[in-house]
Short mmCIF file of C-alpha atoms and ligand atoms in Angstrom, two decimals:
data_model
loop_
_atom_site.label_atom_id
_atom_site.label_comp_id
_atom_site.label_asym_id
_atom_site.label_seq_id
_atom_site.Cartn_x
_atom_site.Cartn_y
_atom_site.Cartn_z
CA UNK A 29 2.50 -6.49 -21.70
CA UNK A 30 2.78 -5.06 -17.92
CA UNK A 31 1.20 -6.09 -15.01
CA UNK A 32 -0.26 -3.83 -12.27
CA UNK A 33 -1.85 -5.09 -8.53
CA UNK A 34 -4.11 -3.92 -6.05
CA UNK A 35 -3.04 -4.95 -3.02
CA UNK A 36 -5.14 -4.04 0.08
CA UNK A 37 -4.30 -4.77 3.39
CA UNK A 38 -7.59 -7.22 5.03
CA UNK A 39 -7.25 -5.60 7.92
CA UNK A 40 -10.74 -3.15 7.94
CA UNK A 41 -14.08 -3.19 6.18
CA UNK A 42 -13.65 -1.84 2.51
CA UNK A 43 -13.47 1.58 2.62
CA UNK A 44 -14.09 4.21 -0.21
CA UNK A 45 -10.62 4.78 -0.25
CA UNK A 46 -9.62 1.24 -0.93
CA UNK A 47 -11.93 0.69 -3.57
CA UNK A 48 -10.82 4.49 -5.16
CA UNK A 49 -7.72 2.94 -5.62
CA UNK A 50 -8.61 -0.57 -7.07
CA UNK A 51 -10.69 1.27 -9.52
CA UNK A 52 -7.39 3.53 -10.27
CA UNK A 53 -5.48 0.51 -10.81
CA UNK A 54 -8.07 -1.45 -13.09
CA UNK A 55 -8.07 1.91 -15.15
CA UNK A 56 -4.97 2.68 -15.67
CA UNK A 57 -4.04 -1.46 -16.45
CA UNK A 58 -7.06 -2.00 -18.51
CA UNK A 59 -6.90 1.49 -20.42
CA UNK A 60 -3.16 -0.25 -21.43
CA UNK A 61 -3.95 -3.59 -21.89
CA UNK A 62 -1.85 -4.31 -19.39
CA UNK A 63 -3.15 -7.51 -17.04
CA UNK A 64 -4.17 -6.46 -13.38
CA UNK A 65 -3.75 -8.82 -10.04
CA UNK A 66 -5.73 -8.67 -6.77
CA UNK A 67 -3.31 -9.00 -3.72
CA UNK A 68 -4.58 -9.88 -0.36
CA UNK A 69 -2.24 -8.73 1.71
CA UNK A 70 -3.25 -10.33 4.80
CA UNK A 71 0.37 -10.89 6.42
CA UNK A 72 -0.44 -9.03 9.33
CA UNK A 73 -2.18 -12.06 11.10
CA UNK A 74 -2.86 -9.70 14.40
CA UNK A 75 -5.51 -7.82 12.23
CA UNK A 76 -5.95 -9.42 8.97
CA UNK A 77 -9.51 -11.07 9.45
CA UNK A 78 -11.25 -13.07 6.65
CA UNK A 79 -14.05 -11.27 7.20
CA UNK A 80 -12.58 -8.29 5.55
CA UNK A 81 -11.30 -10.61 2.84
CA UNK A 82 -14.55 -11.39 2.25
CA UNK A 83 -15.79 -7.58 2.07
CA UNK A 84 -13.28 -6.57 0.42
CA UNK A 85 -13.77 -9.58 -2.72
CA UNK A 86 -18.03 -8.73 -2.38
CA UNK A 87 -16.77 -5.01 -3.33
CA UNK A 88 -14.65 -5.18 -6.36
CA UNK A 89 -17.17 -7.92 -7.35
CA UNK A 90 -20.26 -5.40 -7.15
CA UNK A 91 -18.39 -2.00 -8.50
CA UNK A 92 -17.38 -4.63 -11.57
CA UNK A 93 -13.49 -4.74 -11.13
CA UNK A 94 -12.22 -8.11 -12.65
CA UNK A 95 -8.65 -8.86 -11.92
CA UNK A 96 -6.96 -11.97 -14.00
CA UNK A 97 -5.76 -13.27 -10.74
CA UNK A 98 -5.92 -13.28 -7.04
CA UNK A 99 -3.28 -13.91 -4.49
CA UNK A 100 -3.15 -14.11 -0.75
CA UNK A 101 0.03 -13.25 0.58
CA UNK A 102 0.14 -15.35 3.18
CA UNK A 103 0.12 -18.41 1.20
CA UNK A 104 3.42 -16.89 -0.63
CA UNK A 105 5.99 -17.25 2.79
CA UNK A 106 8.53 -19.46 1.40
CA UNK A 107 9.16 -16.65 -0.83
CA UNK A 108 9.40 -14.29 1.90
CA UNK A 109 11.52 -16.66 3.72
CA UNK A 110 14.04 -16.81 1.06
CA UNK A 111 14.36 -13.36 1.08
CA UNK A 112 15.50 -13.16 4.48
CA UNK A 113 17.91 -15.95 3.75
CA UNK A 114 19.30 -13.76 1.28
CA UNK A 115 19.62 -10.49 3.40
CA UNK A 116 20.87 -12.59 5.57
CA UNK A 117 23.95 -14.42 3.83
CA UNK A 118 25.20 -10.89 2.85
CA UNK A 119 25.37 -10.14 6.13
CA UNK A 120 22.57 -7.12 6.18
CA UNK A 121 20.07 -8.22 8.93
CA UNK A 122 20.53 -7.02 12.64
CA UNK A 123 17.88 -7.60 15.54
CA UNK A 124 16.66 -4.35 17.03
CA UNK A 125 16.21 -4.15 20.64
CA UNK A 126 14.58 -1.00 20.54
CA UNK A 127 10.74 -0.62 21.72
CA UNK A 128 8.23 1.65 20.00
CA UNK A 129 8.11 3.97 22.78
CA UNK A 130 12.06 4.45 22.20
CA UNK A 131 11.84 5.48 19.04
CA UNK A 132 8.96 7.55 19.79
CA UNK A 133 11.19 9.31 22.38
CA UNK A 134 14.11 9.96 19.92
CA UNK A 135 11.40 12.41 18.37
CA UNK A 136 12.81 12.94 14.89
CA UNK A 137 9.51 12.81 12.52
CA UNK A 138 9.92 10.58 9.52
CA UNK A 139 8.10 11.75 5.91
CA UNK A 140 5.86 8.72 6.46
CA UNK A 141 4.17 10.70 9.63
CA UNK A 142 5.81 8.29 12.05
CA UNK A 143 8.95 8.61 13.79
CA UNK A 144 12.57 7.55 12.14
CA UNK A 145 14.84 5.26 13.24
CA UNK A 146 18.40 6.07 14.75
CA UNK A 147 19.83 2.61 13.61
CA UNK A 148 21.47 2.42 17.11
CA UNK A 149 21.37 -1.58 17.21
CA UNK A 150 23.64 -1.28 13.52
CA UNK A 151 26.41 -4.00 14.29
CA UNK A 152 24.43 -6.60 16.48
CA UNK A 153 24.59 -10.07 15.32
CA UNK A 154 21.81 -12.12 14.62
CA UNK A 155 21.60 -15.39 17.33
CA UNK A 156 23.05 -18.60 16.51
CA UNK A 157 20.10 -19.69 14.45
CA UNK A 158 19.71 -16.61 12.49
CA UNK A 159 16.98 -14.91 12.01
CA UNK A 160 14.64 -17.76 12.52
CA UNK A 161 16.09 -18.18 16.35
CA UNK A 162 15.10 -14.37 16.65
CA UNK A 163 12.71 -13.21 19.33
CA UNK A 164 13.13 -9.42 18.14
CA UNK A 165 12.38 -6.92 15.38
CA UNK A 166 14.80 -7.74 12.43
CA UNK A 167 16.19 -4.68 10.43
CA UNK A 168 17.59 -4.69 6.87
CA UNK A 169 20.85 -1.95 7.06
CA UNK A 170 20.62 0.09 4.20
CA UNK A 171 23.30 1.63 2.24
CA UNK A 172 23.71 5.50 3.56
CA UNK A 173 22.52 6.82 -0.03
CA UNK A 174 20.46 9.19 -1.08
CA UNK A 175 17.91 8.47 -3.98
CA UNK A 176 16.52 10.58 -6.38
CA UNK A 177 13.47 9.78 -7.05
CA UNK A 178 10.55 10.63 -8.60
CA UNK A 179 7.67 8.70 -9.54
CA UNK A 180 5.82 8.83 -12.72
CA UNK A 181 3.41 11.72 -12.02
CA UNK A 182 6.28 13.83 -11.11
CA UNK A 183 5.94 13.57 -7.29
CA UNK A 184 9.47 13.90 -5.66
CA UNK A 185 10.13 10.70 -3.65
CA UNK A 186 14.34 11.29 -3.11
CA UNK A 187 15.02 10.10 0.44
CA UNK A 188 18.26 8.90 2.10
CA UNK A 189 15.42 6.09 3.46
CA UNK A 190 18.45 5.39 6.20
CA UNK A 191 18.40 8.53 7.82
CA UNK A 192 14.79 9.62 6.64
CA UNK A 193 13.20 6.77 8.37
CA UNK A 194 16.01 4.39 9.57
CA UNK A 195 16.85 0.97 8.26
CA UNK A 196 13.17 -0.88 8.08
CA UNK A 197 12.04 -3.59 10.29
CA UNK A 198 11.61 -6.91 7.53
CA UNK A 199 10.63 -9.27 10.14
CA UNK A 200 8.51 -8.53 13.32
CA UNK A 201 9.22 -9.93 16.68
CA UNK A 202 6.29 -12.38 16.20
CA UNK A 203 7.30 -13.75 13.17
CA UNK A 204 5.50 -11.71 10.87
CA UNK A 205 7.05 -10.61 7.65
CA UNK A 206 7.09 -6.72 7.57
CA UNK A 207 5.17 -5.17 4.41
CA UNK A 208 8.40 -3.06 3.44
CA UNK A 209 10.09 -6.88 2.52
CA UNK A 210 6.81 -7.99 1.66
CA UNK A 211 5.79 -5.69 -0.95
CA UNK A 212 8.89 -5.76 -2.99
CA UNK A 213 9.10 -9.85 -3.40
CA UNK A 214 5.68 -10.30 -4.10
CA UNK A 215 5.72 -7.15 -6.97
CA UNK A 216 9.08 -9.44 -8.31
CA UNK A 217 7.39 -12.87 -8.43
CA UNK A 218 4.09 -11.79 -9.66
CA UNK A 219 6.30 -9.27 -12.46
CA UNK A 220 4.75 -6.54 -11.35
CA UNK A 221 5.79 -3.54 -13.62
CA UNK A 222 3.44 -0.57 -12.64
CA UNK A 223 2.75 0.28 -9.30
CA UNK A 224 -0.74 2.64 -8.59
CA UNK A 225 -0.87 3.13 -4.88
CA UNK A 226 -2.39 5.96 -2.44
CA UNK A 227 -0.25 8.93 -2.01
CA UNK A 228 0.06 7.85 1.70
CA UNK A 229 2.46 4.85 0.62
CA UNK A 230 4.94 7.46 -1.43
CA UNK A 231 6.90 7.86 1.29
CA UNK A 232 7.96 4.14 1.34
CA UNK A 233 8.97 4.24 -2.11
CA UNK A 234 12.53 4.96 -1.25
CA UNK A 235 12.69 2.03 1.14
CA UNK A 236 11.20 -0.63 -1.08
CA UNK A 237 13.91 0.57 -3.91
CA UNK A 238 16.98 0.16 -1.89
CA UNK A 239 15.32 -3.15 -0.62
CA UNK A 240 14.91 -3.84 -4.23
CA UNK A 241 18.73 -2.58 -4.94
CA UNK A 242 19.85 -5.14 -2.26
CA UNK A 243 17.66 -8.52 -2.79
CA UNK A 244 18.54 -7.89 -7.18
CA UNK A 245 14.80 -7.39 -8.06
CA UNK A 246 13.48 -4.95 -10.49
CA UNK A 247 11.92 -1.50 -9.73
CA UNK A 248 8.72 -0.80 -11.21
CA UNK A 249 7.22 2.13 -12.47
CA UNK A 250 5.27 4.03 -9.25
CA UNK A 251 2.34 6.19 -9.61
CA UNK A 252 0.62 7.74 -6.36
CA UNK A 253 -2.50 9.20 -6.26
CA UNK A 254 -4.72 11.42 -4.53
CA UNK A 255 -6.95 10.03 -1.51
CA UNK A 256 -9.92 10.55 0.22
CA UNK A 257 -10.10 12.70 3.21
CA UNK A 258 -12.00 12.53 6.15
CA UNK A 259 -12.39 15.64 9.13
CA UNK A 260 -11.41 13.23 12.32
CA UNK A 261 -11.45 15.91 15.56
CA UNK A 262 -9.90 18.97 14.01
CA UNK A 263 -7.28 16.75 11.75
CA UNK A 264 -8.14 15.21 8.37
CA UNK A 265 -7.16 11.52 8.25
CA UNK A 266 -7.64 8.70 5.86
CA UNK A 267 -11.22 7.65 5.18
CA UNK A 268 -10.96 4.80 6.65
CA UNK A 269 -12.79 5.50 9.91
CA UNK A 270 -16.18 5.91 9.02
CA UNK A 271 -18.15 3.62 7.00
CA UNK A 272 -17.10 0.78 5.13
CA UNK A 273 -18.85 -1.77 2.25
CA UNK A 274 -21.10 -3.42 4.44
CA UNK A 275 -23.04 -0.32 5.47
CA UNK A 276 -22.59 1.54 2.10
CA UNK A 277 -23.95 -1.12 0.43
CA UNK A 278 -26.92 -0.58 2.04
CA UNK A 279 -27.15 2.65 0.05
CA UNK A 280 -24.80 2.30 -3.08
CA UNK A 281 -24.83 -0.78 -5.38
CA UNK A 282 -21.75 -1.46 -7.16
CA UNK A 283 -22.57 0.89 -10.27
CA UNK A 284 -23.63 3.96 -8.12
CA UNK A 285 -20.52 3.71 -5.94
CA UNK A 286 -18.57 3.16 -9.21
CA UNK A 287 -20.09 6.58 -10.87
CA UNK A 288 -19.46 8.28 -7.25
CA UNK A 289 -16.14 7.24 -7.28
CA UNK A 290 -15.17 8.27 -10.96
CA UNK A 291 -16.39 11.57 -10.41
CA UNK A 292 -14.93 12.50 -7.98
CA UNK A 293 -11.63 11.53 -9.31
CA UNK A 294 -12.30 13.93 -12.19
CA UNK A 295 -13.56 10.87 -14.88
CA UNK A 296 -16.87 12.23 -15.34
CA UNK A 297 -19.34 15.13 -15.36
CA UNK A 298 -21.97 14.13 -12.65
CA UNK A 299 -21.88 11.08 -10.43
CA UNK A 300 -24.29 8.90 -12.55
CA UNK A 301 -24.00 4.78 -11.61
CA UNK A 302 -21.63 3.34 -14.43
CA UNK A 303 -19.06 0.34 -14.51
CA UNK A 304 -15.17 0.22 -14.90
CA UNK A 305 -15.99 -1.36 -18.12
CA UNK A 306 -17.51 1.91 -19.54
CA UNK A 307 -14.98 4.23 -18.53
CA UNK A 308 -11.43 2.38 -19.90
CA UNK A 309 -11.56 3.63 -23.42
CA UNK A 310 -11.54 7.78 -22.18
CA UNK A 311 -9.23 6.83 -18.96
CA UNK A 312 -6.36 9.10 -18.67
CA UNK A 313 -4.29 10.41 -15.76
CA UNK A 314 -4.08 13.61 -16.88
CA UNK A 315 -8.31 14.07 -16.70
CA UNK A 316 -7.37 12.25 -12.53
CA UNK A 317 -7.58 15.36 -10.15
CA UNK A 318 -4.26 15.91 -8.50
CA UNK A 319 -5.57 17.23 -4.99
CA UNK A 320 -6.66 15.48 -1.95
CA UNK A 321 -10.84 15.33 -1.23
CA UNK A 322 -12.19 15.67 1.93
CA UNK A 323 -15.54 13.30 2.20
CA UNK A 324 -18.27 12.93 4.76
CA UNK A 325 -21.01 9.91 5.05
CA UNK A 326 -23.56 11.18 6.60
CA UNK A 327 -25.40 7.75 7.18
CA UNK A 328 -26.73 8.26 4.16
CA UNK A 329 -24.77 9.87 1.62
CA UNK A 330 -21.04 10.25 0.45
CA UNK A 331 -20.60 14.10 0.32
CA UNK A 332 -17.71 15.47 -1.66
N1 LIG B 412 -1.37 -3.13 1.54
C1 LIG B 412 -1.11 -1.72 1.51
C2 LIG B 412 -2.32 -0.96 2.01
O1 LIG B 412 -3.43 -1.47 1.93
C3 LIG B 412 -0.80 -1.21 0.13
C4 LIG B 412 0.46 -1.69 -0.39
C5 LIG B 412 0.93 -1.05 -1.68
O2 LIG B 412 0.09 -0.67 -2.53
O3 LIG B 412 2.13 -0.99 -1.85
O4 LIG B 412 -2.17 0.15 2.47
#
């Protein structure tokens, strides 16, 4: 039997987006009897709040998504920890001196929207004390290697993740484990075998596999799907902006936002309330539209 996650990031109210993709995931574990787990991933203690735990646990509670277990990432460090040991005894982790605003400078665009990584601090040692004495960014070095890639609904995720984006940071300056390290332990541990994310994340893929290649841990299957769009100035970004559970749920109970949800992914003929529990049996990806939406709440109303 497999295992998939959904594995939001606390760090927001829950936003239609978020909850698209937990009901994704439920769907596409349930419809294969496959056993789903809720991941907090709350590592990022700058903007992690349990507030937003809290939101986020009241929505997949209300749209009727029940997931066998939850985690909280942050409770899991040791294993994180380990990791870096491990990275560390084989000799892959440098500290990067480089700022933000240097890499931002070099100018080359990575396919994650951000800017890539030149690897220029390649070859500097960790400080006596490893990298627990370290008050910079810590890099895995990745083999130079291209992967091809692609994940299972066909989208092409080959990368040379070195060059693309530059070896990724695994441990921040303030101690934080980075999500690229993150991610890939936890999906190990918690034998994680199908991976359902936002297409947004695809671009990591290639990262998390060499990261996978170099720490011995499995690579699960990866599906990406489409997301929900929102017109932000004269650029469409994530909805993520806009509104959230708390004032939704002022409008949508749990079944309504449910029925929005699956039609709009292409589940259903009109957006009538309904429950994950009524739409496992006809689930299939190939009934999930493949194109992004672009969304509007007009204080009221989610508008397709
Ligand atoms: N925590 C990440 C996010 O909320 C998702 C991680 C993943 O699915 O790999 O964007």
């Amino acid at each position: 039997m497999g295992v998939g996650r959904f594995a939001p990031s606390p760090t927001g109210d829950a936003h239609p987006g978020t909850l698209l993709a937990g009901l994704l995931v439920w769907l596409d574990a349930k419809s294969r009897g496959d056993t789903v787990l809720l991941r907090l991933e709350d590592l990022d203690t700058t903007r992690a709040q349990g507030s937003h735990v809290d939101a986020i646990l009241d929505a997949v509670g209300a749209l009727g998504l029940r997931f066998d277990t939850v985690h909280t990432q942050s409770l899991d460090k040791a294993r994180h920890h380990l990791a870096l040991d491990n990275l560390a005894a084989a000799g892959l982790l440098y500290p990067c001196a480089c700022s933000r605003s240097r890499v931002k400078a070099l100018g080359r665009k990575a396919p994650d929207g951000g800017f890539a990584y030149d690897n220029v601090c390649r070859g500097r040692p960790l400080p006596e004390g490893g990298w627990r004495a370290c008050g910079e960014n810590v890099r895995a070095r990745l083999p130079d290697e291209a992967l091809r890639l692609y994940d299972e609904s066909g989208l092409d995720l080959s990368q040379t993740p070195a060059a693309a984006m530059g070896d990724p940071i695994v441990l921040r300056r303030d101690g934080v484990v980075a999500y690229q390290l993150a991610v890939v332990v936890d999906d190990a541990a918690q034998g994680v075998t199908r991976v359902v994310r936002g297409r947004d994340i695809a671009p990591s893929t290639a990262t998390q596999v060499m990261l996978q290649r170099l720490l011995g841990l499995p690579t699960p299957v990866y599906r990406h799907h489409f997301l929900l769009l929102e017109p932000r100035g004269d650029k469409l970004a994530k909805l993520h902006g806009s509104v959230g559970w708390r004032e939704l749920s002022r409008k949508y109970d749990g079944a309504k936002l449910c029925g929005w949800l699956a039609h709009v992914a292409g589940l259903t003929q009109a957006p009538t309330p309904t429950t994950p529990d009524a739409l496992v049996d006809a689930f299939d990806w190939s009934r999930v539209r493949g194109d992004d939406v672009t969304v509007r709440w007009n204080g009221h109303a989610l508008e397709p």
